[in-house]
C-alpha positions as a Python dict, from the first residue, in 0.01 Angstrom:
ca = {
    (1, 'X'): (0, 0, 0),
    (2, 'X'): (73, 277, -249),
    (3, 'X'): (373, 219, -475),
    (4, 'X'): (524, 548, -589),
    (5, 'X'): (679, 427, -913),
    (6, 'X'): (742, 785, -1026),
    (7, 'X'): (990, 821, -742),
    (8, 'X'): (1200, 514, -818),
    (9, 'X'): (1428, 397, -1093),
    (10, 'X'): (1691, 559, -1316),
    (11, 'X'): (1456, 811, -1473),
    (12, 'X'): (1345, 937, -1133),
    (13, 'X'): (1705, 967, -1013),
    (14, 'X'): (1799, 1159, -1329),
    (15, 'X'): (1504, 1394, -1282),
    (16, 'X'): (1605, 1473, -924),
    (17, 'X'): (1969, 1520, -1030),
    (18, 'X'): (1860, 1794, -1267),
    (19, 'X'): (1800, 2009, -959),
    (20, 'X'): (2172, 2008, -877),
    (21, 'X'): (2374, 2307, -993),
    (22, 'X'): (2629, 2233, -1268),
    (23, 'X'): (3000, 2315, -1261),
    (24, 'X'): (3197, 2533, -1503),
    (25, 'X'): (3301, 2223, -1698),
    (26, 'X'): (3246, 2293, -2067),
    (27, 'X'): (3285, 2672, -2046),
    (28, 'X'): (3557, 2865, -2226),
    (29, 'X'): (3742, 3014, -1929),
    (30, 'X'): (3881, 3299, -2139),
    (31, 'X'): (3549, 3387, -2299),
    (32, 'X'): (3367, 3411, -1964),
    (33, 'X'): (3641, 3618, -1797),
    (34, 'X'): (3518, 3972, -1852),
    (35, 'X'): (3764, 4115, -1600),
    (36, 'X'): (4069, 3980, -1782),
    (37, 'X'): (3943, 4071, -2129),
    (38, 'X'): (3857, 4423, -2013),
    (39, 'X'): (4184, 4520, -1851),
    (40, 'X'): (4440, 4319, -2048),
    (41, 'X'): (4451, 4590, -2318),
    (42, 'X'): (4550, 4839, -2047),
    (43, 'X'): (4867, 4643, -1976),
    (44, 'X'): (4967, 4449, -2289),
    (45, 'X'): (5101, 4588, -2615),
    (46, 'X'): (4829, 4594, -2882),
    (47, 'X'): (5021, 4391, -3138),
    (48, 'X'): (5111, 4119, -2890),
    (49, 'X'): (4758, 4104, -2750),
    (50, 'X'): (4608, 4077, -3099),
    (51, 'X'): (4849, 3793, -3175),
    (52, 'X'): (4778, 3609, -2849),
    (53, 'X'): (4399, 3637, -2837),
    (54, 'X'): (4339, 3321, -3047),
    (55, 'X'): (4586, 3129, -2829),
    (56, 'X'): (4426, 3254, -2508),
    (57, 'X'): (4088, 3157, -2646),
    (58, 'X'): (4224, 2810, -2726),
    (59, 'X'): (4366, 2770, -2377),
    (60, 'X'): (4039, 2895, -2228),
    (61, 'X'): (3852, 2627, -2420),
    (62, 'X'): (4102, 2362, -2317),
    (63, 'X'): (4086, 2472, -1951),
    (64, 'X'): (3712, 2415, -1947),
    (65, 'X'): (3735, 2097, -2150),
    (66, 'X'): (4023, 1863, -2231),
    (67, 'X'): (4275, 2010, -1984),
    (68, 'X'): (4007, 2008, -1713),
    (69, 'X'): (3947, 1635, -1770),
    (70, 'X'): (4317, 1548, -1791),
    (71, 'X'): (4382, 1729, -1465),
    (72, 'X'): (4110, 1531, -1288),
    (73, 'X'): (4256, 1204, -1419),
    (74, 'X'): (4609, 1297, -1315),
    (75, 'X'): (4479, 1396, -972),
    (76, 'X'): (4324, 1051, -924),
    (77, 'X'): (4635, 874, -1057),
    (78, 'X'): (4926, 1055, -899),
    (79, 'X'): (5298, 997, -961),
    (80, 'X'): (5452, 672, -831),
    (81, 'X'): (5819, 628, -736),
    (82, 'X'): (5984, 305, -842),
    (83, 'X'): (6302, 245, -642),
    (84, 'X'): (6458, -2, -888),
    (85, 'X'): (6424, -111, -1246),
    (86, 'X'): (6319, -461, -1350),
    (87, 'X'): (6676, -589, -1323),
    (88, 'X'): (6716, -479, -964),
    (89, 'X'): (6936, -182, -1044),
    (90, 'X'): (6906, 132, -831),
    (91, 'X'): (6768, 342, -1116),
    (92, 'X'): (6473, 497, -936),
    (93, 'X'): (6219, 655, -1164),
    (94, 'X'): (5883, 827, -1135),
    (95, 'X'): (5587, 689, -1323),
    (96, 'X'): (5326, 943, -1439),
    (97, 'X'): (4978, 876, -1566),
    (98, 'X'): (4936, 944, -1941),
    (99, 'X'): (4702, 1232, -1851),
    (100, 'X'): (4992, 1414, -1683),
    (101, 'X'): (5212, 1359, -1986),
    (102, 'X'): (4942, 1502, -2211),
    (103, 'X'): (4916, 1808, -1986),
    (104, 'X'): (5293, 1852, -2023),
    (105, 'X'): (5245, 1847, -2399),
    (106, 'X'): (4991, 2128, -2365),
    (107, 'X'): (5196, 2346, -2129),
    (108, 'X'): (5550, 2289, -2258),
    (109, 'X'): (5481, 2173, -2613),
    (110, 'X'): (5172, 2347, -2746),
    (111, 'X'): (5204, 2681, -2563),
    (112, 'X'): (5574, 2692, -2465),
    (113, 'X'): (5488, 2867, -2141),
    (114, 'X'): (5836, 2801, -2000),
    (115, 'X'): (6014, 2953, -2298),
    (116, 'X'): (5796, 3234, -2433),
    (117, 'X'): (5978, 3511, -2246),
    (118, 'X'): (6324, 3374, -2332),
    (119, 'X'): (6341, 3301, -2704),
    (120, 'X'): (6180, 3391, -3033),
    (121, 'X'): (5935, 3171, -3215),
    (122, 'X'): (5702, 3056, -2937),
    (123, 'X'): (5344, 3068, -3068),
    (124, 'X'): (5482, 3228, -3382),
    (125, 'X'): (5593, 3550, -3214),
    (126, 'X'): (5919, 3682, -3368),
    (127, 'X'): (6097, 3771, -3042),
    (128, 'X'): (6088, 3683, -2671),
    (129, 'X'): (5754, 3797, -2532),
    (130, 'X'): (5710, 4045, -2251),
    (131, 'X'): (5674, 3864, -1914),
    (132, 'X'): (5305, 3956, -1892),
    (133, 'X'): (5234, 3702, -2167),
    (134, 'X'): (5350, 3400, -1970),
    (135, 'X'): (5176, 3515, -1652),
    (136, 'X'): (4842, 3546, -1832),
    (137, 'X'): (4888, 3191, -1961),
    (138, 'X'): (4971, 3078, -1605),
    (139, 'X'): (4653, 3250, -1486),
    (140, 'X'): (4441, 3070, -1745),
    (141, 'X'): (4612, 2732, -1699),
    (142, 'X'): (4574, 2742, -1320),
    (143, 'X'): (4197, 2747, -1352),
    (144, 'X'): (4216, 2384, -1464),
    (145, 'X'): (4553, 2255, -1337),
    (146, 'X'): (4768, 2385, -1053),
    (147, 'X'): (5045, 2131, -990),
    (148, 'X'): (5208, 2128, -1333),
    (149, 'X'): (5265, 2503, -1317),
    (150, 'X'): (5540, 2436, -1064),
    (151, 'X'): (5764, 2255, -1319),
    (152, 'X'): (5671, 2515, -1581),
    (153, 'X'): (5779, 2801, -1357),
    (154, 'X'): (6087, 2622, -1226),
    (155, 'X'): (6209, 2549, -1578),
    (156, 'X'): (6144, 2910, -1679),
    (157, 'X'): (6311, 3076, -1380),
    (158, 'X'): (6600, 2830, -1357),
    (159, 'X'): (6691, 2887, -1720),
    (160, 'X'): (6730, 3256, -1638),
    (161, 'X'): (6977, 3165, -1362),
    (162, 'X'): (7177, 2952, -1606),
    (163, 'X'): (7167, 3231, -1864),
    (164, 'X'): (7287, 3494, -1616),
    (165, 'X'): (7533, 3301, -1404),
    (166, 'X'): (7629, 2988, -1595),
    (167, 'X'): (7954, 2948, -1783),
    (168, 'X'): (7949, 2962, -2161),
    (169, 'X'): (7985, 2584, -2167),
    (170, 'X'): (7681, 2536, -1942),
    (171, 'X'): (7473, 2779, -2144),
    (172, 'X'): (7565, 2603, -2467),
    (173, 'X'): (7498, 2261, -2319),
    (174, 'X'): (7162, 2324, -2152),
    (175, 'X'): (6975, 2640, -2248),
    (176, 'X'): (6841, 2527, -2585),
    (177, 'X'): (6704, 2211, -2426),
    (178, 'X'): (6557, 2404, -2132),
    (179, 'X'): (6371, 2622, -2385),
    (180, 'X'): (6268, 2338, -2615),
    (181, 'X'): (5901, 2274, -2697),
    (182, 'X'): (5978, 1916, -2796),
    (183, 'X'): (5895, 1726, -2479),
    (184, 'X'): (6113, 1436, -2591),
    (185, 'X'): (6426, 1652, -2582),
    (186, 'X'): (6316, 1914, -2326),
    (187, 'X'): (6517, 1945, -2005),
    (188, 'X'): (6270, 2036, -1732),
    (189, 'X'): (6417, 2185, -1418),
    (190, 'X'): (6367, 2173, -1043),
    (191, 'X'): (6488, 2384, -754),
    (192, 'X'): (6592, 2199, -438),
    (193, 'X'): (6612, 2443, -147),
    (194, 'X'): (6447, 2318, 172),
    (195, 'X'): (6637, 2116, 432),
    (196, 'X'): (6525, 1961, 758),
    (197, 'X'): (6742, 2192, 965),
    (198, 'X'): (6637, 2520, 810),
    (199, 'X'): (6299, 2531, 643),
    (200, 'X'): (6246, 2897, 561),
    (201, 'X'): (6584, 2974, 720),
    (202, 'X'): (6782, 2894, 405),
    (203, 'X'): (7103, 3012, 570),
    (204, 'X'): (7093, 2705, 798),
    (205, 'X'): (7144, 2472, 499),
    (206, 'X'): (7389, 2186, 552),
    (207, 'X'): (7422, 2041, 202),
    (208, 'X'): (7799, 2048, 138),
    (209, 'X'): (7979, 2102, -192),
    (210, 'X'): (8332, 1964, -235),
    (211, 'X'): (8543, 2081, -528),
    (212, 'X'): (8627, 1818, -789),
    (213, 'X'): (8835, 1980, -1063),
    (214, 'X'): (8615, 2226, -1250),
    (215, 'X'): (8300, 2084, -1092),
    (216, 'X'): (8171, 2003, -744),
    (217, 'X'): (8043, 1702, -552),
    (218, 'X'): (7736, 1735, -328),
    (219, 'X'): (7683, 1551, 2),
    (220, 'X'): (7379, 1571, 224),
    (221, 'X'): (7003, 1589, 191),
    (222, 'X'): (6717, 1809, 71),
    (223, 'X'): (6379, 1768, 236),
    (224, 'X'): (6117, 1913, -1),
    (225, 'X'): (6205, 1889, -369),
    (226, 'X'): (5930, 1964, -618),
    (227, 'X'): (5955, 1814, -967),
    (228, 'X'): (6185, 1562, -806),
    (229, 'X'): (6286, 1372, -1121),
    (230, 'X'): (6361, 1670, -1342),
    (231, 'X'): (6648, 1654, -1586),
    (232, 'X'): (6818, 1948, -1409),
    (233, 'X'): (6803, 2099, -1062),
    (234, 'X'): (6922, 2433, -927),
    (235, 'X'): (7017, 2429, -560),
    (236, 'X'): (7206, 2601, -283),
    (237, 'X'): (7493, 2426, -109),
    (238, 'X'): (7774, 2529, 124),
    (239, 'X'): (8120, 2492, -29),
    (240, 'X'): (8352, 2303, 203),
    (241, 'X'): (8511, 2549, 444),
    (242, 'X'): (8267, 2832, 368),
    (243, 'X'): (8128, 3033, 660),
    (244, 'X'): (7792, 2962, 819),
    (245, 'X'): (7478, 3151, 724),
    (246, 'X'): (7342, 3270, 394),
    (247, 'X'): (7669, 3433, 289),
    (248, 'X'): (7840, 3096, 282),
    (249, 'X'): (7606, 2943, 25),
    (250, 'X'): (7687, 2886, -340),
    (251, 'X'): (7446, 2829, -627),
    (252, 'X'): (7482, 2510, -833),
    (253, 'X'): (7327, 2335, -1131),
    (254, 'X'): (7294, 1957, -1101),
    (255, 'X'): (7207, 1731, -1397),
    (256, 'X'): (7013, 1409, -1357),
    (257, 'X'): (7227, 1236, -1617),
    (258, 'X'): (7596, 1312, -1667),
    (259, 'X'): (7744, 1397, -2008),
    (260, 'X'): (7873, 1039, -2044),
    (261, 'X'): (7521, 901, -1996),
    (262, 'X'): (7572, 779, -1638),
    (263, 'X'): (7311, 853, -1371),
    (264, 'X'): (7425, 1120, -1125),
    (265, 'X'): (7496, 1019, -765),
    (266, 'X'): (7178, 1122, -587),
    (267, 'X'): (6872, 927, -479),
    (268, 'X'): (6501, 1007, -469),
    (269, 'X'): (6420, 850, -135),
    (270, 'X'): (6043, 888, -143),
    (271, 'X'): (5765, 1109, -278),
    (272, 'X'): (5568, 1337, -51),
    (273, 'X'): (5206, 1249, 19),
    (274, 'X'): (5083, 1606, -17),
    (275, 'X'): (4753, 1768, 77),
    (276, 'X'): (4732, 1936, -264),
    (277, 'X'): (4925, 1967, -590),
    (278, 'X'): (4902, 1589, -612),
    (279, 'X'): (4964, 1567, -984),
    (280, 'X'): (5326, 1684, -948),
    (281, 'X'): (5599, 1475, -782),
    (282, 'X'): (5765, 1629, -476),
    (283, 'X'): (6024, 1419, -301),
    (284, 'X'): (6317, 1382, -63),
    (285, 'X'): (6666, 1370, -213),
    (286, 'X'): (6991, 1225, -74),
    (287, 'X'): (7314, 1342, -237),
    (288, 'X'): (7596, 1087, -244),
    (289, 'X'): (7864, 1282, -424),
    (290, 'X'): (7639, 1412, -703),
    (291, 'X'): (7821, 1614, -968),
    (292, 'X'): (7715, 1979, -990),
    (293, 'X'): (7833, 2293, -1167),
    (294, 'X'): (7891, 2631, -1011),
    (295, 'X'): (7662, 2921, -1109),
    (296, 'X'): (7809, 3265, -1048),
    (297, 'X'): (8031, 3361, -757),
    (298, 'X'): (8059, 3111, -473),
    (299, 'X'): (7989, 3365, -200),
    (300, 'X'): (7691, 3516, -385),
    (301, 'X'): (7474, 3206, -420),
    (302, 'X'): (7183, 3328, -213),
    (303, 'X'): (7192, 3669, -381),
    (304, 'X'): (7198, 3503, -724),
    (305, 'X'): (6908, 3279, -623),
    (306, 'X'): (6698, 3579, -527),
    (307, 'X'): (6705, 3688, -892),
    (308, 'X'): (6429, 3436, -960),
    (309, 'X'): (6226, 3513, -648),
    (310, 'X'): (6034, 3802, -806),
    (311, 'X'): (5936, 3597, -1112),
    (312, 'X'): (5839, 3297, -900),
    (313, 'X'): (5631, 3511, -666),
    (314, 'X'): (5452, 3667, -962),
    (315, 'X'): (5388, 3315, -1090),
    (316, 'X'): (5232, 3229, -753),
    (317, 'X'): (5024, 3545, -778),
    (318, 'X'): (4909, 3431, -1124),
    (319, 'X'): (4811, 3091, -989),
    (320, 'X'): (4625, 3239, -693),
    (321, 'X'): (4444, 3488, -918),
    (322, 'X'): (4351, 3216, -1164),
    (323, 'X'): (4227, 2976, -899),
    (324, 'X'): (4021, 3251, -735),
    (325, 'X'): (3863, 3323, -1074),
    (326, 'X'): (3772, 2955, -1108),
    (327, 'X'): (3628, 2955, -755),
    (328, 'X'): (3425, 3270, -820),
    (329, 'X'): (3291, 3125, -1143),
    (330, 'X'): (3194, 2802, -965),
    (331, 'X'): (3015, 2998, -691),
    (332, 'X'): (2826, 3206, -948),
    (333, 'X'): (2720, 2900, -1147),
    (334, 'X'): (2610, 2718, -832),
    (335, 'X'): (2410, 3008, -694),
    (336, 'X'): (2245, 3091, -1027),
    (337, 'X'): (2135, 2734, -1098),
    (338, 'X'): (2031, 2623, -752),
    (339, 'X'): (1693, 2711, -600),
    (340, 'X'): (1623, 2743, -230),
    (341, 'X'): (1306, 2857, -57),
    (342, 'X'): (1127, 2931, -381),
    (343, 'X'): (1388, 3131, -569),
    (344, 'X'): (1740, 3110, -710),
    (345, 'X'): (2007, 3116, -441),
    (346, 'X'): (2170, 3420, -603),
    (347, 'X'): (1851, 3620, -545),
    (348, 'X'): (1888, 3596, -167),
    (349, 'X'): (2048, 3916, -27),
    (350, 'X'): (2286, 3735, 206),
    (351, 'X'): (2423, 3518, -75),
    (352, 'X'): (2465, 3824, -295),
    (353, 'X'): (2678, 3984, -27),
    (354, 'X'): (2880, 3664, 11),
    (355, 'X'): (2945, 3652, -363),
    (356, 'X'): (3086, 4004, -346),
    (357, 'X'): (3325, 3886, -75),
    (358, 'X'): (3457, 3636, -329),
    (359, 'X'): (3457, 3880, -620),
    (360, 'X'): (3651, 4162, -456),
    (361, 'X'): (3971, 3967, -370),
    (362, 'X'): (3953, 3790, -706),
    (363, 'X'): (3956, 4118, -896),
    (364, 'X'): (4221, 4263, -664),
    (365, 'X'): (4450, 3973, -747),
    (366, 'X'): (4395, 4011, -1121),
    (367, 'X'): (4484, 4380, -1108),
    (368, 'X'): (4789, 4307, -891),
    (369, 'X'): (4900, 4037, -1135),
    (370, 'X'): (4886, 4246, -1452),
    (371, 'X'): (5045, 4543, -1279),
    (372, 'X'): (5325, 4328, -1133),
    (373, 'X'): (5382, 4169, -1472),
    (374, 'X'): (5463, 4511, -1620),
    (375, 'X'): (5616, 4699, -1324),
    (376, 'X'): (5984, 4791, -1303),
    (377, 'X'): (6224, 4621, -1065),
    (378, 'X'): (6213, 4899, -804),
    (379, 'X'): (5835, 4872, -767),
    (380, 'X'): (5849, 4492, -776),
    (381, 'X'): (6082, 4485, -477),
    (382, 'X'): (5785, 4563, -251),
    (383, 'X'): (5495, 4466, -475),
    (384, 'X'): (5585, 4100, -510),
    (385, 'X'): (5606, 4012, -137),
    (386, 'X'): (5287, 4203, -50),
    (387, 'X'): (5099, 4043, -341),
    (388, 'X'): (5234, 3695, -269),
    (389, 'X'): (5137, 3737, 97),
    (390, 'X'): (4784, 3863, 52),
    (391, 'X'): (4667, 3702, -272),
    (392, 'X'): (4772, 3353, -165),
    (393, 'X'): (4594, 3398, 167),
    (394, 'X'): (4286, 3530, -12),
    (395, 'X'): (4291, 3224, -236),
    (396, 'X'): (4227, 3000, 65),
    (397, 'X'): (3936, 3216, 181),
    (398, 'X'): (3782, 3240, -165),
    (399, 'X'): (3817, 2866, -226),
    (400, 'X'): (3647, 2793, 105),
    (401, 'X'): (3371, 3044, 31),
    (402, 'X'): (3307, 2890, -311),
    (403, 'X'): (3284, 2547, -154),
    (404, 'X'): (3025, 2680, 91),
    (405, 'X'): (2830, 2839, -195),
    (406, 'X'): (2791, 2496, -353),
    (407, 'X'): (2694, 2341, -22),
    (408, 'X'): (2749, 1978, 71),
    (409, 'X'): (2847, 1878, -282),
    (410, 'X'): (3140, 2118, -256),
    (411, 'X'): (3290, 1895, 13),
    (412, 'X'): (3277, 1586, -210),
    (413, 'X'): (3570, 1493, -434),
    (414, 'X'): (3337, 1438, -732),
    (415, 'X'): (3306, 1814, -755),
    (416, 'X'): (3589, 2068, -813),
    (417, 'X'): (3572, 2263, -486),
    (418, 'X'): (3748, 2021, -253),
    (419, 'X'): (4053, 2010, -474),
    (420, 'X'): (4055, 2389, -515),
    (421, 'X'): (4060, 2422, -135),
    (422, 'X'): (4347, 2174, -103),
    (423, 'X'): (4556, 2329, -377),
    (424, 'X'): (4502, 2682, -248),
    (425, 'X'): (4690, 2610, 74),
    (426, 'X'): (5017, 2534, -101),
    (427, 'X'): (5044, 2895, -213),
    (428, 'X'): (5093, 2987, 153),
    (429, 'X'): (5413, 2780, 167),
    (430, 'X'): (5600, 2798, -164),
    (431, 'X'): (5839, 3091, -210),
    (432, 'X'): (5808, 3177, 157),
    (433, 'X'): (5532, 3144, 412),
    (434, 'X'): (5307, 3438, 499),
    (435, 'X'): (5542, 3541, 780),
    (436, 'X'): (5848, 3526, 554),
    (437, 'X'): (5685, 3740, 288),
    (438, 'X'): (5557, 3991, 544),
    (439, 'X'): (5903, 4020, 699),
    (440, 'X'): (6061, 4060, 357),
    (441, 'X'): (5810, 4331, 263),
    (442, 'X'): (5832, 4539, 579),
    (443, 'X'): (6172, 4480, 736),
    (444, 'X'): (6376, 4449, 417),
    (445, 'X'): (6190, 4610, 126),
    (446, 'X'): (6061, 4900, 337),
    (447, 'X'): (6308, 4912, 625),
    (448, 'X'): (6631, 4856, 433),
    (449, 'X'): (6563, 4926, 65),
    (450, 'X'): (6311, 5210, 103),
    (451, 'X'): (6102, 5050, -171),
    (452, 'X'): (5782, 5202, -36),
    (453, 'X'): (5887, 5534, -192),
    (454, 'X'): (5884, 5380, -539),
    (455, 'X'): (5546, 5215, -483),
    (456, 'X'): (5400, 5535, -340),
    (457, 'X'): (5526, 5738, -633),
    (458, 'X'): (5394, 5483, -884),
    (459, 'X'): (5050, 5489, -719),
    (460, 'X'): (5049, 5868, -731),
    (461, 'X'): (5126, 5867, -1101),
    (462, 'X'): (4842, 5624, -1166),
    (463, 'X'): (4598, 5846, -978),
    (464, 'X'): (4710, 6164, -1152),
    (465, 'X'): (4685, 6014, -1499),
    (466, 'X'): (4347, 5840, -1459),
    (467, 'X'): (4079, 6027, -1659),
    (468, 'X'): (3733, 6062, -1512),
    (469, 'X'): (3835, 5961, -1160),
    (470, 'X'): (3625, 6164, -912),
    (471, 'X'): (3843, 6415, -729),
    (472, 'X'): (3719, 6332, -382),
    (473, 'X'): (3772, 5961, -437),
    (474, 'X'): (4116, 6028, -587),
    (475, 'X'): (4211, 6206, -265),
    (476, 'X'): (4074, 5921, -58),
    (477, 'X'): (4285, 5669, -247),
    (478, 'X'): (4596, 5884, -223),
    (479, 'X'): (4545, 5912, 153),
    (480, 'X'): (4502, 5536, 180),
    (481, 'X'): (4836, 5474, 7),
    (482, 'X'): (5011, 5736, 221),
    (483, 'X'): (4867, 5597, 544),
    (484, 'X'): (4958, 5238, 453),
    (485, 'X'): (5310, 5345, 364),
    (486, 'X'): (5349, 5544, 685),
    (487, 'X'): (5230, 5252, 894),
    (488, 'X'): (5474, 5015, 724),
    (489, 'X'): (5757, 5260, 790),
    (490, 'X'): (5665, 5278, 1159),
    (491, 'X'): (5658, 4900, 1185),
    (492, 'X'): (5994, 4871, 1008),
    (493, 'X'): (6154, 5133, 1234),
    (494, 'X'): (6160, 4923, 1551),
    (495, 'X'): (6235, 4551, 1599),
    (496, 'X'): (5968, 4521, 1868),
    (497, 'X'): (5704, 4606, 1604),
    (498, 'X'): (5767, 4286, 1412),
    (499, 'X'): (5431, 4146, 1523),
    (500, 'X'): (5258, 4407, 1303),
    (501, 'X'): (5442, 4311, 982),
    (502, 'X'): (5153, 4109, 845),
    (503, 'X'): (4905, 4387, 916),
    (504, 'X'): (5130, 4640, 745),
    (505, 'X'): (5178, 4413, 443),
    (506, 'X'): (4803, 4367, 406),
    (507, 'X'): (4742, 4742, 424),
    (508, 'X'): (4997, 4805, 150),
    (509, 'X'): (4833, 4545, -72),
    (510, 'X'): (4480, 4675, -21),
    (511, 'X'): (4576, 5039, -75),
    (512, 'X'): (4770, 4950, -390),
    (513, 'X'): (4501, 4728, -540),
    (514, 'X'): (4226, 4979, -455),
    (515, 'X'): (4426, 5231, -656),
    (516, 'X'): (4469, 4989, -945),
    (517, 'X'): (4101, 4897, -955),
    (518, 'X'): (3991, 5261, -947),
    (519, 'X'): (4226, 5378, -1218),
    (520, 'X'): (4145, 5078, -1440),
    (521, 'X'): (3773, 5140, -1399),
    (522, 'X'): (3812, 5510, -1475),
    (523, 'X'): (4017, 5445, -1788),
    (524, 'X'): (3775, 5184, -1917),
    (525, 'X'): (3472, 5397, -1836),
    (526, 'X'): (3618, 5707, -1999),
    (527, 'X'): (3663, 5507, -2319),
    (528, 'X'): (3299, 5402, -2307),
    (529, 'X'): (3362, 5062, -2152),
    (530, 'X'): (3278, 4896, -1821),
    (531, 'X'): (3373, 5106, -1517),
    (532, 'X'): (3276, 4845, -1256),
    (533, 'X'): (3629, 4822, -1119),
    (534, 'X'): (3588, 5173, -982),
    (535, 'X'): (3300, 5043, -769),
    (536, 'X'): (3508, 4745, -658),
    (537, 'X'): (3775, 4988, -541),
    (538, 'X'): (3539, 5137, -285),
    (539, 'X'): (3460, 4790, -151),
    (540, 'X'): (3834, 4737, -95),
    (541, 'X'): (3864, 5063, 96),
    (542, 'X'): (3562, 5006, 318),
    (543, 'X'): (3569, 4632, 372),
    (544, 'X'): (3933, 4532, 345),
    (545, 'X'): (4138, 4836, 438),
    (546, 'X'): (3928, 5020, 695),
    (547, 'X'): (3964, 4916, 1059),
    (548, 'X'): (3586, 4884, 1086),
    (549, 'X'): (3287, 4931, 853),
    (550, 'X'): (3089, 5255, 866),
    (551, 'X'): (2840, 5264, 1152),
    (552, 'X'): (2469, 5245, 1076),
    (553, 'X'): (2270, 5087, 795),
    (554, 'X'): (2214, 5411, 608),
    (555, 'X'): (2588, 5456, 559),
    (556, 'X'): (2600, 5128, 365),
    (557, 'X'): (2289, 5161, 148),
    (558, 'X'): (2510, 5226, -154),
    (559, 'X'): (2609, 4861, -139),
    (560, 'X'): (2265, 4739, -247),
    (561, 'X'): (2289, 4922, -577),
    (562, 'X'): (2657, 4836, -616),
    (563, 'X'): (2601, 4464, -560),
    (564, 'X'): (2317, 4461, -813),
    (565, 'X'): (2545, 4621, -1071),
    (566, 'X'): (2842, 4395, -1002),
    (567, 'X'): (2641, 4072, -1017),
    (568, 'X'): (2489, 4180, -1347),
    (569, 'X'): (2697, 4126, -1660),
    (570, 'X'): (2589, 4455, -1819),
    (571, 'X'): (2863, 4721, -1836),
    (572, 'X'): (2857, 4986, -1564),
    (573, 'X'): (2872, 5343, -1706),
    (574, 'X'): (3142, 5570, -1567),
    (575, 'X'): (2894, 5827, -1433),
    (576, 'X'): (2712, 5565, -1230),
    (577, 'X'): (3034, 5405, -1105),
    (578, 'X'): (3176, 5746, -1009),
    (579, 'X'): (2861, 5836, -816),
    (580, 'X'): (2881, 5511, -618),
    (581, 'X'): (3253, 5553, -553),
    (582, 'X'): (3206, 5905, -421),
    (583, 'X'): (2928, 5788, -191),
}
């Protein structure tokens, strides 16, 4: 009997393990993100970008290192609800693993992501930063940790509601603590919206508010409450005697602890056992006369609440874009370091095509994010629902594709892909499901507000001002935007066309992002930089916007050269990118 000692033991196992592809753990996620570093100067003020680069580099290093490890620990040791304290008192509290608390220190304390667009002094900047700053930090943070960005965004957006609609007394009492970077004094915030009866139909809410002097008492239940044990919560409730529907809802601010130190009269009944976003506590809340304070006009609650919808949807776009970047990076690392059939997996033509199918939506989302972060309110009215709809859906597809690129290991919880797939699905639900966002985009933003005119005009200005953009391709992009807009208008014109709302929303997104990619690539290329985004724009037109791909193999030969360029890290000259875009 032959004993193959070279095949047994720890050394043999370690040798075989060396054949497995690594993950992105240990990389600086900012340093390896050529797309972000290329186009960020096109959107962010030079002085602010120069100031933030060291901080983005620090977060990129943390995301691939310490934050990455903390997130994995917090994922394995999720929040636990304790119904009573040790003396049997009904003082329910949520226990978090120390890893989660350290992540809070990074997000709220070190970087002040919740406060940087509201007050001076965050990261040493002398004034409140432009919104693009916080969204870029969200994008970077999401590549390591998804769940905690919900409390970060809720605290950020809720503070804006208090600032706009709160009384002077409420602003004086809470805003400084909502914007604090000292996590021992910080008041984090939640938003409790969903009820059993309504779901996405917020107007069906039953939570009742009863006046009590200058304040209100809340009675009822909320079904899905993220950041359930936050120090403050913003919520919608129906004042006693108010009419049914959305017009009867008021907006309220509810503290966890009352000014006299007593616990407010609401209960966290249980925490949700969620598919993803496991690090963050979501729960069910029962209100037993909880004290709350009115924000704004009583009959304008839903309208006031919608003030934060744009910012929250852009935050979801940032998370989707960041997670897609992480997924793309994982797929590239896996395919470059894994051999199959005598060569690296990335050298196989079919895998190269599959990697492009991950790259294109990833870069679309990044362009949509930076553009949305700097666009005016009129453009945002349509841009945010179409981007929230499509980018969050793309995140699921990209996460699944990256898992497949890694193979069987991608399905195992030891590796990052399974969690990325789970977390990606939550983006389809928060701030409106795909149907809700598509209806908002087409029936309301297009059909009622006419917001497509603003988006169409903005796209036209981008195309006209882009240097070095080939004329024929410029016309093709302009036609794509016009056709997508026209289709959305036709869908919005008749109630029986509702079933096409999602299709119309997707067309608007693809036409817009194709325009963004092309103009970014042309501007970068004209300045002597990397024009690859111009090539990516053609992929969007032909693979994501067109009803069907061009017939015949010869019509798609350009893709072989394009894929080789896009999977290579060398800059693509403008002349070469323009030739490929023109076809």
